[in-house]
Structure formats: structure tokens, C-alpha cells
Tab-separated table of C-alpha atoms in Angstrom:
chain	number	residue	atom	x	y	z
A	1	MET	CA	21.413	-15.351	43.865
A	2	GLU	CA	22.702	-12.245	42.067
A	3	LYS	CA	24.325	-14.397	39.442
A	4	ASN	CA	21.176	-16.535	38.847
A	5	LEU	CA	19.275	-13.075	38.428
A	6	ASN	CA	22.000	-11.978	35.907
A	7	LYS	CA	21.625	-15.187	33.948
A	8	VAL	CA	17.758	-14.741	33.715
A	9	VAL	CA	17.986	-11.255	32.646
A	10	THR	CA	20.538	-12.031	30.007
A	11	LYS	CA	18.469	-14.978	28.616
A	12	THR	CA	15.227	-12.807	28.513
A	13	ALA	CA	17.141	-9.793	26.629
A	14	THR	CA	18.696	-12.480	24.116
A	15	LYS	CA	15.568	-13.993	23.343
A	16	TRP	CA	13.856	-10.714	22.765
A	17	LYS	CA	16.546	-9.527	20.541
A	18	GLU	CA	16.495	-12.729	18.502
A	19	ARG	CA	12.671	-12.483	18.075
A	20	ALA	CA	12.898	-8.955	17.028
A	21	LYS	CA	15.342	-9.851	14.269
A	22	LYS	CA	13.266	-12.795	13.097
A	23	ASP	CA	10.152	-10.610	13.147
A	24	ARG	CA	12.162	-7.960	11.108
A	25	SER	CA	13.172	-10.305	8.541
A	26	ASN	CA	9.777	-11.964	8.339
A	27	ARG	CA	7.561	-8.776	8.351
A	28	ARG	CA	5.571	-9.650	5.190
A	29	ASN	CA	4.467	-13.131	6.433
A	30	ILE	CA	3.808	-11.434	9.882
A	31	THR	CA	1.523	-8.886	8.311
A	32	ARG	CA	-0.405	-11.546	6.408
A	33	ALA	CA	-0.825	-13.823	9.430
A	34	GLN	CA	-2.106	-10.703	11.359
A	35	ALA	CA	-4.625	-9.995	8.758
A	36	PHE	CA	-5.876	-13.611	8.775
A	37	ALA	CA	-6.046	-13.585	12.500
A	38	LEU	CA	-8.070	-10.516	12.640
A	39	GLU	CA	-10.642	-11.872	10.073
A	40	LEU	CA	-10.809	-15.063	12.097
A	41	LEU	CA	-11.402	-13.079	15.344
A	42	ASP	CA	-14.197	-11.088	13.741
A	43	TYR	CA	-15.720	-14.336	12.484
A	44	MET	CA	-15.519	-15.768	15.850
A	45	ASP	CA	-17.066	-12.830	17.562
A	46	LEU	CA	-19.680	-12.687	15.157
A	47	HIS	CA	-20.776	-16.289	15.623
A	48	LYS	CA	-20.028	-16.452	19.346
A	49	ILE	CA	-17.254	-19.101	18.977
A	50	LYS	CA	-14.879	-19.532	21.918
A	51	GLN	CA	-11.247	-20.293	21.423
A	52	ILE	CA	-11.551	-23.545	23.137
A	53	ASP	CA	-14.594	-24.517	20.919
A	54	LEU	CA	-12.622	-23.894	17.908
A	55	ALA	CA	-9.778	-26.078	19.346
A	56	ASN	CA	-12.054	-28.887	20.020
A	57	ARG	CA	-13.601	-28.561	16.518
A	58	MET	CA	-10.034	-28.632	14.997
A	59	ASP	CA	-8.935	-31.311	17.235
A	60	VAL	CA	-5.947	-29.105	18.386
A	61	SER	CA	-4.761	-27.675	21.876
A	62	ALA	CA	-6.298	-24.328	22.806
A	63	GLN	CA	-2.635	-22.879	22.904
A	64	GLN	CA	-2.277	-23.683	19.041
A	65	VAL	CA	-5.585	-21.737	18.520
A	66	ASN	CA	-4.156	-18.905	20.783
A	67	LYS	CA	-0.909	-18.786	18.628
A	68	ILE	CA	-2.968	-18.679	15.479
A	69	LEU	CA	-5.094	-15.693	16.789
A	70	ARG	CA	-1.966	-13.938	17.951
A	71	ALA	CA	-0.383	-14.571	14.699
A	72	LYS	CA	2.565	-16.489	15.957
A	73	ALA	CA	2.007	-19.771	14.241
A	74	ASN	CA	3.150	-20.543	10.862
A	75	LEU	CA	0.097	-21.339	9.018
A	76	THR	CA	0.266	-24.446	6.795
A	77	PHE	CA	-2.478	-25.592	4.253
A	78	GLU	CA	-3.129	-28.417	6.635
A	79	THR	CA	-3.953	-25.821	9.390
A	80	ILE	CA	-6.040	-23.622	7.144
A	81	ASP	CA	-8.099	-26.646	5.956
A	82	LYS	CA	-8.720	-27.615	9.776
A	83	ILE	CA	-9.888	-24.032	10.395
A	84	ALA	CA	-12.142	-24.004	7.287
A	85	ASP	CA	-13.503	-27.392	8.335
A	86	ALA	CA	-14.091	-26.488	11.828
A	87	LEU	CA	-15.933	-23.289	10.946
A	88	GLY	CA	-17.725	-24.685	8.120
A	89	VAL	CA	-16.405	-21.902	5.737
A	90	ASP	CA	-14.263	-21.723	2.550
A	91	ILE	CA	-11.024	-20.042	2.954
A	92	SER	CA	-9.658	-19.220	-0.558
A	93	SER	CA	-6.431	-20.560	-1.782
A	94	PRO	CA	-3.672	-18.093	-2.286
A	95	LYS	CA	-3.674	-16.681	-5.801
A	96	ILE	CA	-0.795	-16.030	-7.947
A	97	LYS	CA	-0.519	-12.254	-8.997
A	98	SER	CA	1.610	-10.751	-11.344
A	99	SER	CA	4.588	-8.788	-10.212
A	100	ASN	CA	6.077	-5.431	-11.456
A	101	ARG	CA	8.454	-7.212	-13.528
A	102	THR	CA	5.956	-7.869	-16.247
A	103	ASN	CA	4.934	-4.270	-16.647
A	104	SER	CA	8.620	-3.304	-16.595
A	105	ALA	CA	9.113	-4.474	-20.000
A	106	ILE	CA	6.131	-2.513	-21.286
A	107	ILE	CA	7.333	0.581	-19.527
A	108	GLN	CA	10.831	0.097	-20.855
A	109	TYR	CA	9.474	-0.050	-24.416
A	110	SER	CA	7.355	2.934	-24.245
A	111	MET	CA	10.318	4.911	-22.788
A	112	GLN	CA	12.336	3.782	-25.685
A	113	ILE	CA	9.722	5.208	-28.025
A	114	VAL	CA	9.467	8.358	-26.228
A	115	HIS	CA	13.403	8.552	-26.237
A	116	LYS	CA	13.485	7.967	-29.926
A	117	ARG	CA	10.953	10.541	-30.812
A	118	LYS	CA	12.535	13.742	-32.410
A	119	TYR	CA	10.781	17.079	-31.377
A	120	ARG	CA	10.865	19.780	-33.982
A	121	THR	CA	10.965	23.276	-32.994
A	122	ILE	CA	8.379	25.240	-34.782
A	123	GLU	CA	9.272	28.864	-34.678
A	124	GLU	CA	6.606	31.286	-35.803
A	125	GLU	CA	7.361	34.962	-36.069
A	126	LEU	CA	4.639	36.741	-34.413
A	127	THR	CA	4.230	40.372	-34.962
A	128	SER	CA	1.710	42.806	-33.462
A	129	GLU	CA	-0.147	42.834	-36.673
A	130	LYS	CA	-1.221	39.331	-36.291
A	131	ILE	CA	-2.586	39.868	-32.908
A	132	VAL	CA	-4.244	43.044	-33.819
A	133	LYS	CA	-6.259	41.436	-36.658
A	134	ARG	CA	-7.524	38.822	-34.192
A	135	ASN	CA	-8.429	41.234	-31.578
A	136	PRO	CA	-9.310	44.726	-32.971
A	137	VAL	CA	-9.588	46.071	-29.576
A	138	LEU	CA	-6.022	46.091	-29.198
A	139	GLN	CA	-5.344	48.332	-32.074
A	140	PRO	CA	-3.374	51.308	-30.622
A	141	ASN	CA	-4.986	54.405	-31.986
A	142	MET	CA	-6.636	57.360	-30.336
A	143	GLU	CA	-10.201	56.367	-31.006
A	144	ASN	CA	-9.898	53.413	-29.071
A	145	LEU	CA	-7.910	54.826	-26.195
A	146	ASP	CA	-10.448	57.470	-25.513
A	147	PRO	CA	-12.617	55.672	-23.000
A	148	TYR	CA	-9.466	54.469	-21.263
A	149	ASN	CA	-8.043	57.824	-20.809
A	150	TYR	CA	-7.666	58.497	-17.072
A	151	THR	CA	-5.606	60.831	-15.134
A	152	ALA	CA	-3.429	59.810	-12.229
A	153	LYS	CA	-5.842	61.291	-9.774
A	154	GLN	CA	-8.922	59.317	-11.193
A	155	ILE	CA	-7.123	55.970	-10.848
């Protein structure tokens, strides 16, 4: 009996590990399937459709619908069409989106332009005379400093 129990435990552990590896490598598809399953569940809740009713409308088993709703089924276009026909809705087809690869050429080009620019250093000799001309309050003479004449005790 102990040997049988060890076999069962070993098989279960192995299956779990295999499933985890598969899920890790297939994470993107699982996320998309989960999003679809959540939308489908929301629609079914809103319209009070049970899993068995959807299975009958799709002409599939209740287990198949359950797999779809748990995001465990690999959805084909045929399955998606069956769901759309059964619910009387339009499920949009997958769209082709441009990847970042097309933008990378533009970014590369603009980076080349930035790299080729030559920055000139403009050195301007700033003296206090120029600053004083712009702001006469800064002229250091006794007449301007009188209102600001404080002793250490006053401060």
C-alpha cells in the first residue's frame, strides 16, 4: 500500500511540475485566454446564461465550456465562432499591430542626428558692469546701501 501511495504522490508532483513549466512558457497566451474568459463570464452573468445552456447552444460538452471559462482550452477560430453564434454577438478578429521594431528605425535615425550635431561653446565674458546696467539696485555705492545698513543686534 505504501508503494502505491508513493506512485500516486510522485505522479501528481510530476504532473504539477510539467503543467507549471508549460504555463510559464505559455504565459502570454494564458493571459489572453484569461481576459477572454473573464469577458465571457461577465456577458453570461449579465444575460443570465448558464454554462450548460451555452454548451447546448454551441453543441459541445459542458466540460468544454468549463475549460474555456477557466482559460484552460486552446481557443481556435472555430471555437470562437461557435461562441459568437451561440451568444448572438460579434467577437472581433485578432488585429495585426506594429511592433516596436518599426519604431526602432526612426529612433535610430534620430539618435544618429543627435550624435552628429556639433555643439558650440559660447563663452561670454560677464562682468559686474553688465549686471549693474541691467539692475541699478545692485550698484555698490553708499547711497544704495543706507536703507540696508543694519547692525548685528538688529538682525
